[in-house]
Structures are given as C-alpha cells and as structure tokens.
mmCIF file of C-alpha atoms in Angstrom:
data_model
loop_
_atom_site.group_PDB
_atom_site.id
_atom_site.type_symbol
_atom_site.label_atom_id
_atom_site.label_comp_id
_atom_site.label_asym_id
_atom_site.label_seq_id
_atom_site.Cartn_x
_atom_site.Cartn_y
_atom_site.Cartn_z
ATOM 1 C CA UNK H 1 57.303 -11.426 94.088
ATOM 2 C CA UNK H 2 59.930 -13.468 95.994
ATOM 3 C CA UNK H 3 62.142 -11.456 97.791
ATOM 4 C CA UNK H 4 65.231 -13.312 97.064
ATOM 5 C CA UNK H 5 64.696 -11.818 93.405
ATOM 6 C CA UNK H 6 64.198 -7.691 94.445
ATOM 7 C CA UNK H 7 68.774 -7.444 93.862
ATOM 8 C CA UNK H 8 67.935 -8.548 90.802
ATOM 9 C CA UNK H 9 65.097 -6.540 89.155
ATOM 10 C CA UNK H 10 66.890 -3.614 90.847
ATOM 11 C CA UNK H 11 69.899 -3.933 89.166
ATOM 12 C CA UNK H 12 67.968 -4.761 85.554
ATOM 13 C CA UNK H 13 66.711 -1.627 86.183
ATOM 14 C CA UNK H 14 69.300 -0.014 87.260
ATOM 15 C CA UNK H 15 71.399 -1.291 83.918
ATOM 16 C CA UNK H 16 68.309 0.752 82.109
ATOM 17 C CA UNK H 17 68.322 3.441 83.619
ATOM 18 C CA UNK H 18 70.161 6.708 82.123
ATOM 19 C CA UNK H 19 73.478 6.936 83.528
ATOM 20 C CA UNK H 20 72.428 10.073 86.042
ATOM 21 C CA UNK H 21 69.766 7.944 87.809
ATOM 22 C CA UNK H 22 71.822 4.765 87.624
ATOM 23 C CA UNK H 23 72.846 5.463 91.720
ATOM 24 C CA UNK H 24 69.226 5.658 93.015
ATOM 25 C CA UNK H 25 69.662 2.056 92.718
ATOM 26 C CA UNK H 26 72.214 0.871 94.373
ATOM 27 C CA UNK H 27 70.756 3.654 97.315
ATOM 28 C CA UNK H 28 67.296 1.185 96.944
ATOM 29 C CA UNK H 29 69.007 -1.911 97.321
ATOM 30 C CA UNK H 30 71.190 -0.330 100.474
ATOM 31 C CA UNK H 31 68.184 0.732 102.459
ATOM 32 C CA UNK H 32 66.084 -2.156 101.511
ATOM 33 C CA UNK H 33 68.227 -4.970 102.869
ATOM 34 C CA UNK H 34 68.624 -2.721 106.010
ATOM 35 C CA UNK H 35 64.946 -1.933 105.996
ATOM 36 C CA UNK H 36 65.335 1.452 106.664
ATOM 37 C CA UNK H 37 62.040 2.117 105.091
ATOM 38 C CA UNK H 38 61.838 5.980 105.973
ATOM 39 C CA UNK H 39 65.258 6.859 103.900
ATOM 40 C CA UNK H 40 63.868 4.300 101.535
ATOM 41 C CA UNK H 41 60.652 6.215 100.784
ATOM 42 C CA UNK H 42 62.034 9.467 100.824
ATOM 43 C CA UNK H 43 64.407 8.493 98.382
ATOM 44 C CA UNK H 44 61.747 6.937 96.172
ATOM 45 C CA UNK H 45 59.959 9.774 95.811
ATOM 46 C CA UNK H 46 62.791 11.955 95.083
ATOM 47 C CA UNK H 47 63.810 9.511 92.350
ATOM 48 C CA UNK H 48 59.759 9.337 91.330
ATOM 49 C CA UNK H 49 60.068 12.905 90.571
ATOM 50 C CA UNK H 50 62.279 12.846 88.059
ATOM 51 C CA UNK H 51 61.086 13.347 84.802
ATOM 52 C CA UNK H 52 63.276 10.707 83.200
ATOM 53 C CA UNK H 53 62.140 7.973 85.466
ATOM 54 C CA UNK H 54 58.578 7.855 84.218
ATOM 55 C CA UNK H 55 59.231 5.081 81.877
ATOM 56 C CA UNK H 56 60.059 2.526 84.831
ATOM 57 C CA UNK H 57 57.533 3.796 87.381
ATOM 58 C CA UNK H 58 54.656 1.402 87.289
ATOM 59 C CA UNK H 59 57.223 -1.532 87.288
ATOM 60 C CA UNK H 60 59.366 -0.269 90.575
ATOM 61 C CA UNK H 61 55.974 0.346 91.823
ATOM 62 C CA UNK H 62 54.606 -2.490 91.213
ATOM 63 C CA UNK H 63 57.007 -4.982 91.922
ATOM 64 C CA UNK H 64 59.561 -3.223 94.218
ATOM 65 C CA UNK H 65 57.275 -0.555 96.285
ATOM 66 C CA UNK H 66 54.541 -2.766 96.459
ATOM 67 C CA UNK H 67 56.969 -5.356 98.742
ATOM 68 C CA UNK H 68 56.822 -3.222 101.575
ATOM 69 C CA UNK H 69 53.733 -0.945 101.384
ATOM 70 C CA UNK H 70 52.248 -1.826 104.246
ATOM 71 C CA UNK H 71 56.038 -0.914 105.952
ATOM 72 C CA UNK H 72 56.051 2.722 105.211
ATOM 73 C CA UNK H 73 54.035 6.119 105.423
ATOM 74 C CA UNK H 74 50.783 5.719 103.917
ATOM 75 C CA UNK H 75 50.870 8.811 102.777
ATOM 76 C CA UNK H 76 53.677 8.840 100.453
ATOM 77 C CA UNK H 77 52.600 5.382 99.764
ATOM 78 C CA UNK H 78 49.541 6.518 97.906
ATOM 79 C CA UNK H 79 51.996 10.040 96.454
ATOM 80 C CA UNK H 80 54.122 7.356 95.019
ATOM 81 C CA UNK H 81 51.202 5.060 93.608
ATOM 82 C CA UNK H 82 49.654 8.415 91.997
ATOM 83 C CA UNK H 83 53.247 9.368 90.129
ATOM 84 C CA UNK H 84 52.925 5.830 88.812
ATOM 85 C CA UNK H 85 49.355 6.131 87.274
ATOM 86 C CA UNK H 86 50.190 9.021 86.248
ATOM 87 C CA UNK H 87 52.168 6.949 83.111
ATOM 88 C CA UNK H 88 49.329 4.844 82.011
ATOM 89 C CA UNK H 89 47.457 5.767 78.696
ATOM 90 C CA UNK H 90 44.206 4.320 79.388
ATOM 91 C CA UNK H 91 42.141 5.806 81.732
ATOM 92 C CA UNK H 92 40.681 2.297 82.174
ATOM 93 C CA UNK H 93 43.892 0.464 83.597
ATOM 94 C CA UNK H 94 44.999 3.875 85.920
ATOM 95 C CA UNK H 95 41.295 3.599 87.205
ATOM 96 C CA UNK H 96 41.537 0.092 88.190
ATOM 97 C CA UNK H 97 45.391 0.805 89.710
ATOM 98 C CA UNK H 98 44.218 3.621 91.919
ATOM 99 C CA UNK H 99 40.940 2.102 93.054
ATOM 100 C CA UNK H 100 42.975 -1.200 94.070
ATOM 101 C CA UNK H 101 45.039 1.565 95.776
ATOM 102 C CA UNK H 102 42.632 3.584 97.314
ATOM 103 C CA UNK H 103 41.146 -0.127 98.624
ATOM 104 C CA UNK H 104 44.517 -0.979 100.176
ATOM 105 C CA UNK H 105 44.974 2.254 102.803
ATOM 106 C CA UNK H 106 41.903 2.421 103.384
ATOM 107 C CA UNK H 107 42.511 1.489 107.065
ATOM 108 C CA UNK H 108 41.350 3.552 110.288
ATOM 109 C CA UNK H 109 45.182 4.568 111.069
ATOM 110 C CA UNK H 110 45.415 5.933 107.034
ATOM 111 C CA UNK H 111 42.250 7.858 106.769
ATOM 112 C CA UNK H 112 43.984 10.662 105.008
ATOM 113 C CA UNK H 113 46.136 8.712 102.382
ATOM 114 C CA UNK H 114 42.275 6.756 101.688
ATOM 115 C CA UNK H 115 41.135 10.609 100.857
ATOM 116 C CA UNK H 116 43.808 11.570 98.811
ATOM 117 C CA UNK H 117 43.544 8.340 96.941
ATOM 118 C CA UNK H 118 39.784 8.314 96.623
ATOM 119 C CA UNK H 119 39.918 11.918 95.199
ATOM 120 C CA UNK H 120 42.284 10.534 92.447
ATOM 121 C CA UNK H 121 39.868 7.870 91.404
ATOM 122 C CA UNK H 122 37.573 10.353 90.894
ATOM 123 C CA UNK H 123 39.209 12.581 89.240
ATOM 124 C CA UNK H 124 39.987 10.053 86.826
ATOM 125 C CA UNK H 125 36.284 8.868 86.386
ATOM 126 C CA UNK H 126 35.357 12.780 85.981
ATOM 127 C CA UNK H 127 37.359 12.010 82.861
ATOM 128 C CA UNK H 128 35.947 9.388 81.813
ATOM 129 C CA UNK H 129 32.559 10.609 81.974
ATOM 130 C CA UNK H 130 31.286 8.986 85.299
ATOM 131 C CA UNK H 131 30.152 12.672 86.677
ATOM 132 C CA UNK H 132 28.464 10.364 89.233
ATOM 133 C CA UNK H 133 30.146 8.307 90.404
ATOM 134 C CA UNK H 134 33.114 10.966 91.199
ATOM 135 C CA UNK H 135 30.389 12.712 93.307
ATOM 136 C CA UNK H 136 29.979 9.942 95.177
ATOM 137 C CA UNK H 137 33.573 9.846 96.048
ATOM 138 C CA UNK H 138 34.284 13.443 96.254
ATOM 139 C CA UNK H 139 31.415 13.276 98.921
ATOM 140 C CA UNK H 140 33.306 10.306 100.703
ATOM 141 C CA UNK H 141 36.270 12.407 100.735
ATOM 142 C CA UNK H 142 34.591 15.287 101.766
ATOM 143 C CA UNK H 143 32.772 13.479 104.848
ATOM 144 C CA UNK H 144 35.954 12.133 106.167
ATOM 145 C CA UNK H 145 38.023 15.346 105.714
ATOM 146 C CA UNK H 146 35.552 17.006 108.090
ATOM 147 C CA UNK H 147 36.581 15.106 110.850
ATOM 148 C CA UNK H 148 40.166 15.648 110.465
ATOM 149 C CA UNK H 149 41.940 18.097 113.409
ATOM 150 C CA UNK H 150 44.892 18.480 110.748
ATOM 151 C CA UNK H 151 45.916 17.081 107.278
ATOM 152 C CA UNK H 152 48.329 17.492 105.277
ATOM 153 C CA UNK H 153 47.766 20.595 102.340
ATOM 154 C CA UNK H 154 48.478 18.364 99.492
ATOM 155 C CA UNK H 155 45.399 16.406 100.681
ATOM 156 C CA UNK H 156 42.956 19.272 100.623
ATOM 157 C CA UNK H 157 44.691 20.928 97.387
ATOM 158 C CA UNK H 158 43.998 17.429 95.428
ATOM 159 C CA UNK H 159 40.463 17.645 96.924
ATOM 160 C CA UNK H 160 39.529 21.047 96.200
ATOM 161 C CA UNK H 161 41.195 20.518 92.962
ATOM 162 C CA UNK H 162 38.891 17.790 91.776
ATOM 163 C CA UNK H 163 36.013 18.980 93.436
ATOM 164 C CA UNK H 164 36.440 22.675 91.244
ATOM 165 C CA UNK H 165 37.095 20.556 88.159
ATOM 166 C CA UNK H 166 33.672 18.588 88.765
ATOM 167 C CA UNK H 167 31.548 21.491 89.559
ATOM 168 C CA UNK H 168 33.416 23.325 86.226
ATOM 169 C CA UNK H 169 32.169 20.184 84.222
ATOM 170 C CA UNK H 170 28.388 20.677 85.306
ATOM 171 C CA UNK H 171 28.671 24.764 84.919
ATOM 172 C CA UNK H 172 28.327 25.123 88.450
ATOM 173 C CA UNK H 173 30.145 28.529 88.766
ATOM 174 C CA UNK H 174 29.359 29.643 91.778
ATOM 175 C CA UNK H 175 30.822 26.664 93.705
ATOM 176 C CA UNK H 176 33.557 26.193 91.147
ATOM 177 C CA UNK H 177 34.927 29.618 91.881
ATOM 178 C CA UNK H 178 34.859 28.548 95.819
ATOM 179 C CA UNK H 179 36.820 25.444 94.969
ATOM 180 C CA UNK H 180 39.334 26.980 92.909
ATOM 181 C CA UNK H 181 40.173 29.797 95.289
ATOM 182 C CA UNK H 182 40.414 27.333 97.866
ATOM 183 C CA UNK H 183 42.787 25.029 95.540
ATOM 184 C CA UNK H 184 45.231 28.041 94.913
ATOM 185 C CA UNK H 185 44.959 29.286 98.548
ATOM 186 C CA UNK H 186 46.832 25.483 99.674
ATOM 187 C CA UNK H 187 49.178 25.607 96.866
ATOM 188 C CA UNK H 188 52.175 27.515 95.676
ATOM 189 C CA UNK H 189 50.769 29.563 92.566
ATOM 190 C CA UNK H 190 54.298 29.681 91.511
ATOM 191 C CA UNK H 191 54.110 25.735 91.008
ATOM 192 C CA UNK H 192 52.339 25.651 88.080
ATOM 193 C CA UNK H 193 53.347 25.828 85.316
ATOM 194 C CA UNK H 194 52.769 29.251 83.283
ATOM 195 C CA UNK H 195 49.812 27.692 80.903
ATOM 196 C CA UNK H 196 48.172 26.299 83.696
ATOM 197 C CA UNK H 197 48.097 29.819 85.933
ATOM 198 C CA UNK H 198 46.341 31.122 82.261
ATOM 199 C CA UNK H 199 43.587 28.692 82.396
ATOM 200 C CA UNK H 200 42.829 28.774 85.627
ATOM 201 C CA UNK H 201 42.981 32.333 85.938
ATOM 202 C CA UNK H 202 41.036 32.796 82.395
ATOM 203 C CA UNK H 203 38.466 29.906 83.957
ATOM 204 C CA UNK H 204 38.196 31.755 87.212
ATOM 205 C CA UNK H 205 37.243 35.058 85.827
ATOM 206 C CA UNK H 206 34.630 33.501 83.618
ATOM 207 C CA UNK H 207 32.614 31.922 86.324
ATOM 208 C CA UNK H 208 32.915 35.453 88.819
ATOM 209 C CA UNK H 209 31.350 37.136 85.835
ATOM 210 C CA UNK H 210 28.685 34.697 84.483
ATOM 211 C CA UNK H 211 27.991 33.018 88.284
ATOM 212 C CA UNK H 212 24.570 34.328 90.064
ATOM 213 C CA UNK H 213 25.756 34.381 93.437
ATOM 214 C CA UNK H 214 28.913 36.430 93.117
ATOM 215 C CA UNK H 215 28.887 40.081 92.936
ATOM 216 C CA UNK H 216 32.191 40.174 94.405
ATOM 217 C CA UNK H 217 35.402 39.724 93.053
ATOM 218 C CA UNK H 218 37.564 40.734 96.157
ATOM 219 C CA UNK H 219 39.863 37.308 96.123
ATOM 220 C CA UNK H 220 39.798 37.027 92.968
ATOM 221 C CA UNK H 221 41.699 40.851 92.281
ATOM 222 C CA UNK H 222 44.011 40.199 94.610
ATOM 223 C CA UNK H 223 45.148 37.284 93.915
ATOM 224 C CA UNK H 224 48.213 36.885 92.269
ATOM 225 C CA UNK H 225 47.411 34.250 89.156
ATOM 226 C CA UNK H 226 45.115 37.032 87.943
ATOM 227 C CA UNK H 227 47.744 39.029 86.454
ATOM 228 C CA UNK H 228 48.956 35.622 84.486
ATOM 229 C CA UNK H 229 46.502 37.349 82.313
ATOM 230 C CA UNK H 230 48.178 40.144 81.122
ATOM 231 C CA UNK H 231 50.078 40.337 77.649
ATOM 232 C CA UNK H 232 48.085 37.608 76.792
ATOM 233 C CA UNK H 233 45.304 37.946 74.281
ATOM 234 C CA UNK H 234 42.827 37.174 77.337
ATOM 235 C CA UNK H 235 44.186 40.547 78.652
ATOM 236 C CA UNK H 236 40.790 42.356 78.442
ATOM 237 C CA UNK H 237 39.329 39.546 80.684
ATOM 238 C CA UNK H 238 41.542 41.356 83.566
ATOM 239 C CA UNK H 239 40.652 44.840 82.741
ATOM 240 C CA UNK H 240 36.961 43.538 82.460
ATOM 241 C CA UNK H 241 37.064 41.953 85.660
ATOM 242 C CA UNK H 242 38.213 45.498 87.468
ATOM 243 C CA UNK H 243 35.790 47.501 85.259
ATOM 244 C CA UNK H 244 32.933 45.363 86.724
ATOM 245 C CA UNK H 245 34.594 45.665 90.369
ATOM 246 C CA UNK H 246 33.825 49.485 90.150
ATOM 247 C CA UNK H 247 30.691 49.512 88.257
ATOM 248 C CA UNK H 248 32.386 51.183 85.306
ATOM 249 C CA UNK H 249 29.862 51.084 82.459
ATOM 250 C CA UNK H 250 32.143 53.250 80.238
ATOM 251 C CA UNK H 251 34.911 50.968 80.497
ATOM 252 C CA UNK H 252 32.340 47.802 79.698
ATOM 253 C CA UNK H 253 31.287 49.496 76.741
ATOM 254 C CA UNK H 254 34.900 49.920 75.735
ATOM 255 C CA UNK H 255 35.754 46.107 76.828
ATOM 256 C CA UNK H 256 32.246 44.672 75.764
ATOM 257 C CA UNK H 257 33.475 43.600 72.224
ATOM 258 C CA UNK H 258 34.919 41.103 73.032
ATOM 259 C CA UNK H 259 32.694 39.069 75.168
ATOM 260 C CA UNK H 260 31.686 37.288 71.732
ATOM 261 C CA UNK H 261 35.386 35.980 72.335
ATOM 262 C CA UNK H 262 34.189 33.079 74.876
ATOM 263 C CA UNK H 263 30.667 31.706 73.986
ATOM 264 C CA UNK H 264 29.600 31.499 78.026
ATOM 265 C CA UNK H 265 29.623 35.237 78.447
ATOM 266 C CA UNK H 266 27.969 35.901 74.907
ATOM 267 C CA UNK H 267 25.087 33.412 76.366
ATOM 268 C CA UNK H 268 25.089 35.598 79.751
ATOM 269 C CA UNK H 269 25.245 39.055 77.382
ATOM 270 C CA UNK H 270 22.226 40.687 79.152
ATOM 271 C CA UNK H 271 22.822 39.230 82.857
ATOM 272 C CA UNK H 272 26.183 40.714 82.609
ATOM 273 C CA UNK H 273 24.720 44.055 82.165
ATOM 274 C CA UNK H 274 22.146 43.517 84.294
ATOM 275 C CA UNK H 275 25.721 42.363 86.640
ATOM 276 C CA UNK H 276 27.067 45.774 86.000
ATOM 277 C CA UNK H 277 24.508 47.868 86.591
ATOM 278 C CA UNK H 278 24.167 46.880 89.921
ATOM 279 C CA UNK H 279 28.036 47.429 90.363
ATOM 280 C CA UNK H 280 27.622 50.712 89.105
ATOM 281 C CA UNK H 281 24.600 51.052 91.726
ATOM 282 C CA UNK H 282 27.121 49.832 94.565
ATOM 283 C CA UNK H 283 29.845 52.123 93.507
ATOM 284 C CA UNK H 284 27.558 55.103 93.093
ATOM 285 C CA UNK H 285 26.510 54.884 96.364
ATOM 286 C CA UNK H 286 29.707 54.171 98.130
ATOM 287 C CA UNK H 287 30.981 57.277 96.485
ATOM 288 C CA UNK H 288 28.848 59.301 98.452
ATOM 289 C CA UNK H 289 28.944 60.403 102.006
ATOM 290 C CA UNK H 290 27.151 58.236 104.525
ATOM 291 C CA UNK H 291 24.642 61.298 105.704
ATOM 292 C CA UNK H 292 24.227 61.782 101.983
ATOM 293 C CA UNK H 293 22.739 58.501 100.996
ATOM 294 C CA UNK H 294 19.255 59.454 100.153
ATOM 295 C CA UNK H 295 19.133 58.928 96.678
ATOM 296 C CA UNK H 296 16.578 60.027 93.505
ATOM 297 C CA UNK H 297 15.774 57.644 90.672
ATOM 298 C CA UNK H 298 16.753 60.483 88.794
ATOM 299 C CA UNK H 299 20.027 60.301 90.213
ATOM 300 C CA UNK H 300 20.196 56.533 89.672
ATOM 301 C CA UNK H 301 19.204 56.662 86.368
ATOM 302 C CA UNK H 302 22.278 58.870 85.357
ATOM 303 C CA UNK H 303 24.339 56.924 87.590
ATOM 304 C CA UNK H 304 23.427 53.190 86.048
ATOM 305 C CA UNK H 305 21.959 54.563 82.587
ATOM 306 C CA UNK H 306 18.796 52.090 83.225
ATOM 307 C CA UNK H 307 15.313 52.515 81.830
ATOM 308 C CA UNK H 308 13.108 54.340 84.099
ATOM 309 C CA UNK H 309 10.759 51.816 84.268
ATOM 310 C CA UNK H 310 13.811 49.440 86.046
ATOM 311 C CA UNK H 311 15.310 51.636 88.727
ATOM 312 C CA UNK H 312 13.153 50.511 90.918
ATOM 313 C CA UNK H 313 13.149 46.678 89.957
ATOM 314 C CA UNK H 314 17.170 47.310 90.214
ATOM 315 C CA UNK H 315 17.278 49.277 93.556
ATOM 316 C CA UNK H 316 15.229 45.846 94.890
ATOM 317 C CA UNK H 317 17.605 43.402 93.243
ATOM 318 C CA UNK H 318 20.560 45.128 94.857
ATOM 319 C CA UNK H 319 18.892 45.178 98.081
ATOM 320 C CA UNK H 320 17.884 40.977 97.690
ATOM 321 C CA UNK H 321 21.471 40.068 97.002
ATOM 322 C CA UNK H 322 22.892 41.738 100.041
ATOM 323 C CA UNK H 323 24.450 44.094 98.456
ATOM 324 C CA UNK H 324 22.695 47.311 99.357
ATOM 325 C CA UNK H 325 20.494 47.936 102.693
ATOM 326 C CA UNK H 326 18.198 50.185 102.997
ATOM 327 C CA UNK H 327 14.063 51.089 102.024
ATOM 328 C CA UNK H 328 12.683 52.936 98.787
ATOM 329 C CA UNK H 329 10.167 55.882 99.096
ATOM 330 C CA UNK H 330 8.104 54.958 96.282
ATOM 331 C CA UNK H 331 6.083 57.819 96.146
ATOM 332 C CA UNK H 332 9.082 60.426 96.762
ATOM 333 C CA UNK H 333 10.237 58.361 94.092
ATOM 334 C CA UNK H 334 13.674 58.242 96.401
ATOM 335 C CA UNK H 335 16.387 55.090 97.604
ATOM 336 C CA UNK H 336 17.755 55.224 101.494
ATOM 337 C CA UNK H 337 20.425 53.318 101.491
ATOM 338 C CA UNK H 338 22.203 53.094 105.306
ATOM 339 C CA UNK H 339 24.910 50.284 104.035
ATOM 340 C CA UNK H 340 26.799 49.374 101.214
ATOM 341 C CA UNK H 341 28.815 45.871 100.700
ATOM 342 C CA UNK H 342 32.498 46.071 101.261
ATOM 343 C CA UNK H 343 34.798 45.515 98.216
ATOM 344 C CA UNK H 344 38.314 45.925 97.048
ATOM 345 C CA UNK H 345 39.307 48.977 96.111
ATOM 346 C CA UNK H 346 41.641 50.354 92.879
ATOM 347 C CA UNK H 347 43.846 53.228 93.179
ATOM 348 C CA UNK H 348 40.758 55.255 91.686
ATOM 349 C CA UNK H 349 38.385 54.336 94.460
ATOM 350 C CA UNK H 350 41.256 54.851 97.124
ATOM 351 C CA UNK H 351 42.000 58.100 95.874
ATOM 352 C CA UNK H 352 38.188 59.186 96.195
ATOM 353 C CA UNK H 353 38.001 57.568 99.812
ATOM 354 C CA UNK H 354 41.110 59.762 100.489
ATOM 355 C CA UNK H 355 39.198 62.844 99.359
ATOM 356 C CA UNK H 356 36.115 62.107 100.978
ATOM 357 C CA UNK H 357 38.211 61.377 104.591
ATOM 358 C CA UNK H 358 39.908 65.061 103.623
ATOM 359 C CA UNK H 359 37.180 66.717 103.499
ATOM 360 C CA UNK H 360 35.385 64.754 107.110
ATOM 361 C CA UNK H 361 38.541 66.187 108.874
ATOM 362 C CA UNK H 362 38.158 69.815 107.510
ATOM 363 C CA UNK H 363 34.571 69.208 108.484
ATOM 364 C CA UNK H 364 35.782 68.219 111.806
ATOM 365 C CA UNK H 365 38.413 70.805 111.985
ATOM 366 C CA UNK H 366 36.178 73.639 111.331
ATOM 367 C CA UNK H 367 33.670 72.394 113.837
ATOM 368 C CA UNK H 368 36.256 72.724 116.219
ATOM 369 C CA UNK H 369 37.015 76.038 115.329
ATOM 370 C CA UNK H 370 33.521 76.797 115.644
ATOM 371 C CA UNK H 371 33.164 75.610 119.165
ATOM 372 C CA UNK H 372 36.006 77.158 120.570
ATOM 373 C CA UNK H 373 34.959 80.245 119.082
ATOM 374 C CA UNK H 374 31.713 80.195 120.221
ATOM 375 C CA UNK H 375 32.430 78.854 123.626
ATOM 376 C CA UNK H 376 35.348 81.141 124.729
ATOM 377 C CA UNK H 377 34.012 82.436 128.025
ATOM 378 C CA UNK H 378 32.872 78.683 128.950
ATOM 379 C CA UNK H 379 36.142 77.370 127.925
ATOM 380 C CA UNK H 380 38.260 80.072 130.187
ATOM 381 C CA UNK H 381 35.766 79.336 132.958
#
C-alpha cells in the first residue's frame, strides 16, 4: 500500500470506529509520521486488545501494521498478527495468514517470535485435523526452544499449550498431564476465564487417574485450578482425586458411582482399582514406622482388600513402578519394604505423621531417661 494513503485509511477507520476507540487513531497517525515505532506498537496492542476492535483487526493489520513490520519488535509483531487471526472463521484463510506470518520472522535475530508463530500454525492444523503435520511443527518449535538461554513466558505457555492439546487429541495422558502443568505453571491461573479453569482442571484430573505412568498427584492437589472444581457437578472428581492420593478404598467405593459419568474412566474401571490398590499399598505402608515395615500378606490383604492369589503380583507391581522398595519373603509369605515414594499429604495423613513423630520423641525421651538412670555413677564421674 502506498504510504501517501495510510492518513487516509486511518481516519476511515477511525470514522468507524465506536466513539471510545475513535482516539487510538489519531495516537496511530501521530507516532507513525514520527516513526516512533516502539510507542506505536505498544499502543497497537493495547488498542488490539480491546474487545470492540475485533471487527477492524485483520484490515489495520493488514494494511497499516504490515507497513512497518519489519520496523518493530518481532515479537509483538507476531502477538499482534495472532489477535488478528484470531477473527477469521475459516480455519483455512487463518492457516494461510499465520503460516505467511510465521514465514516472515523467521529470521536468525527473531528465533523466538518464529516459535511462537509456528506453534500457532499448529495449533490451528491440530484443528483441522492435520495431527501430523502440527507434530512436525511442535517438534520445530520444540528444537529451537532448547537452545534458548531465556524467552519470553508467553512463548513457552503457547507451546506447552498446544503441545498438551495435541497429546490430549491422541489420548496421550501421561505427557498431556506434563504439558498442562507446565502450561499453568507460565501463566496466571487467574487469567482464564472461569469455564476454562473447569475444563482444564476436569481434563487434568482425568488423565492423572486413567494415565499409566502417574501414581502421583502431588502438583496436581496443590495446585490452585483444582478447586475450580468444587460446587460444580464435577465436584466428586476432586474428592476422587484425594481419595486416590491416600489409598482410600472406602471413600472410592463411596465416589465410584459416578465414574460411569465420563466414558474414559468407565473404559479404565478395573485399572483404576487396580490404581487404588496400590495407593492403598503406599499409604499402608507409610503409615507405619520405618523399623516396622516388615509386612504379612495377611496384613496386606486387609489393608488393600485384594484376592490372595494377587498380593503378591501387587506387592511386585508397586515395587516396578518405583513406588515401593524393598524384597518379598515368599516363603515367610512376608513384604520388606525399606522406602516408600513421597507424596502430598491431607490434614489426615499430617495428623498421623504428627502422632507417629509424638510418639519417636517419647521413645527418645524415655531412652534418655533410661540412660541417665542407668549410667549415674559414669555420668558423676
């Protein structure tokens, strides 16, 4: 576009615009003609924001922004490109705008506006159904962030964000659990909006309990978008959660009905008892001193309400996955278990460890007493 003609479509625009954003205009044209490009950009952005300027954001981009993009911070370059996709209705034409984006920073001094612009074309062919080619550029992405010293958050929270959404599209919960902890962990919680702390909280606790490879919810708990949760009709899903975090197979029997509520953890019905049981395993053992870790099946068995004929296959499992270590006396028919996987701990469980460090210091003060009773002539020697 000529520039003799920029006055011009800004102040078309600017006759369009509602009355309250009529002044970002005249503030454009101002910093334009004096090329202050780092006001200009800031100010863009602010205006970008605003809800009411969607309507006119692919033109300004387009024809105003695009003028001087090679003039200005990359970065905010691409931030403002993305708000302006973000108001097309075909997936098709905001594909093609954000590749032609992604195309133009993707320059050796602008590494980190090329990820956070590659990440949003494949977030929008994860939509569309291309699983593979956003792999390919979540792995681009990926390759180049791991060469970065520093970046800015937003460009890691867009990555981790697409990367948890891909891995949630091909059911891999283990590493969409990672990715989602590590989305929330560069990102104000409080940002979102309430419906999206639900789902992501709901979506989170659904791959911990269905996912192979974790038997540990500590994040998770203590994060704060879990409790989005309660007073919602997905409240059991919390209560679930903690139930399974202290191997509470009474509670689980309470909360069980309604795992038929979400069809991935009525497919996973007996792997999330199997899940349990070995929480109940964990907790069973924690509960106990550490000289008094030399446990019967017999014991097991009331502690994880298993067949007989699986305490052993259990006790195994649990030592496998890390969780428990240890050896089995096969023919005492007896579990030594020397170390027990850390976890987070409800008020319940603290109360107990309180107890249990109670009664080591009476142990320890009665020892003492012992000693000094014993030992009277040595001590006034």
């Amino acid at each position: 576009m000529d520039l003799d003609t920029i006055p011009t479509f800004l102040a078309d625009q600017r006759d369009d615009a509602p009355a309250d954003l009529q002044p970002y205009f005249m503030t454009f044209e101002d910093l334009w003609e004096r090329k202050l490009w780092h006001e200009l950009t800031d100010s863009l952005v602010e205006y970008f924001n605003k809800q009411e300027s969607s309507p006119r954001r692919i033109a300004i981009y387009k024809t105003f922004v695009s003028s001087f993009a090679g003039k200005i911070n990359q970065l905010k370059l691409v931030t403002l490109g993305l708000s302006a996709a973000s108001q097309y209705n075909d997936d098709q034409e905001r594909l093609v705008f954000l590749t032609s984006l992604a195309e133009k920073v993707d320059t050796p001094a602008s590494q980190d506006a090329f990820v956070y612009a590659t990440v949003a074309v494949g977030s929008v062919k994860l939509r569309l159904n291309d699983e593979e080619g956003a792999r390919t550029d979540l792995d681009k992405a990926e390759g180049i962030l791991e060469h970065f010293d520093s970046v800015e958050t937003v460009v890691h929270a867009s990555f981790y964000r697409v990367n948890a959404d891909y891995f949630h599209a091909k059911m891999e919960f283990g590493s969409y659990y990672k990715n989602a902890l590590l989305y929330l962990a560069c990102i104000d919680s409080a940002d979102l909006t309430t419906e999206e702390r639900q789902s992501r909280a709901y979506d989170l606790s659904v791959a911990a309990l269905v996912s192979d490879s974790i038997y540990n919810f500590g994040e998770l708990l203590l994060h704060p978008i879990l409790s989005s949760l309660l007073d919602t009709p997905h409240a059991w899903l919390h209560e679930l959660l903690f139930a399974f975090n202290r191997g509470d197979l009474r509670a689980y029997d309470v909360l069980g009905g309604n795992i038929s509520k979400n069809k991935l953890l009525d497919e996973h019905k007996t792997f999330l008892y199997q899940k349990i049981c070995l929480s109940a395993l964990t907790e069973a053992v924690f509960k106990r001193p550490p000289h008094d870790r030399a446990m019967t099946f017999a014991t097991i068995l009331e502690e994880t309400k298993v067949a007989p004929d699986e305490i052993e296959h259990l006790i195994m499992k649990a030592l496998s996955l890390g969780l428990l270590r240890g050896n089995i006396d096969q023919v005492a028919k007896v579990a030594r278990i020397n170390w027990v996987q850390p976890k987070v701990l409800d008020m319940t469980q603290i109360s107990n460890m309180r107890s249990r460090l109670q009664q080591w210091d009476s142990g320890v003060n009665q020892l003492g007493n012992w000693i000094e009773n014993v030992g009277q002539d040595v001590w006034a020697a």
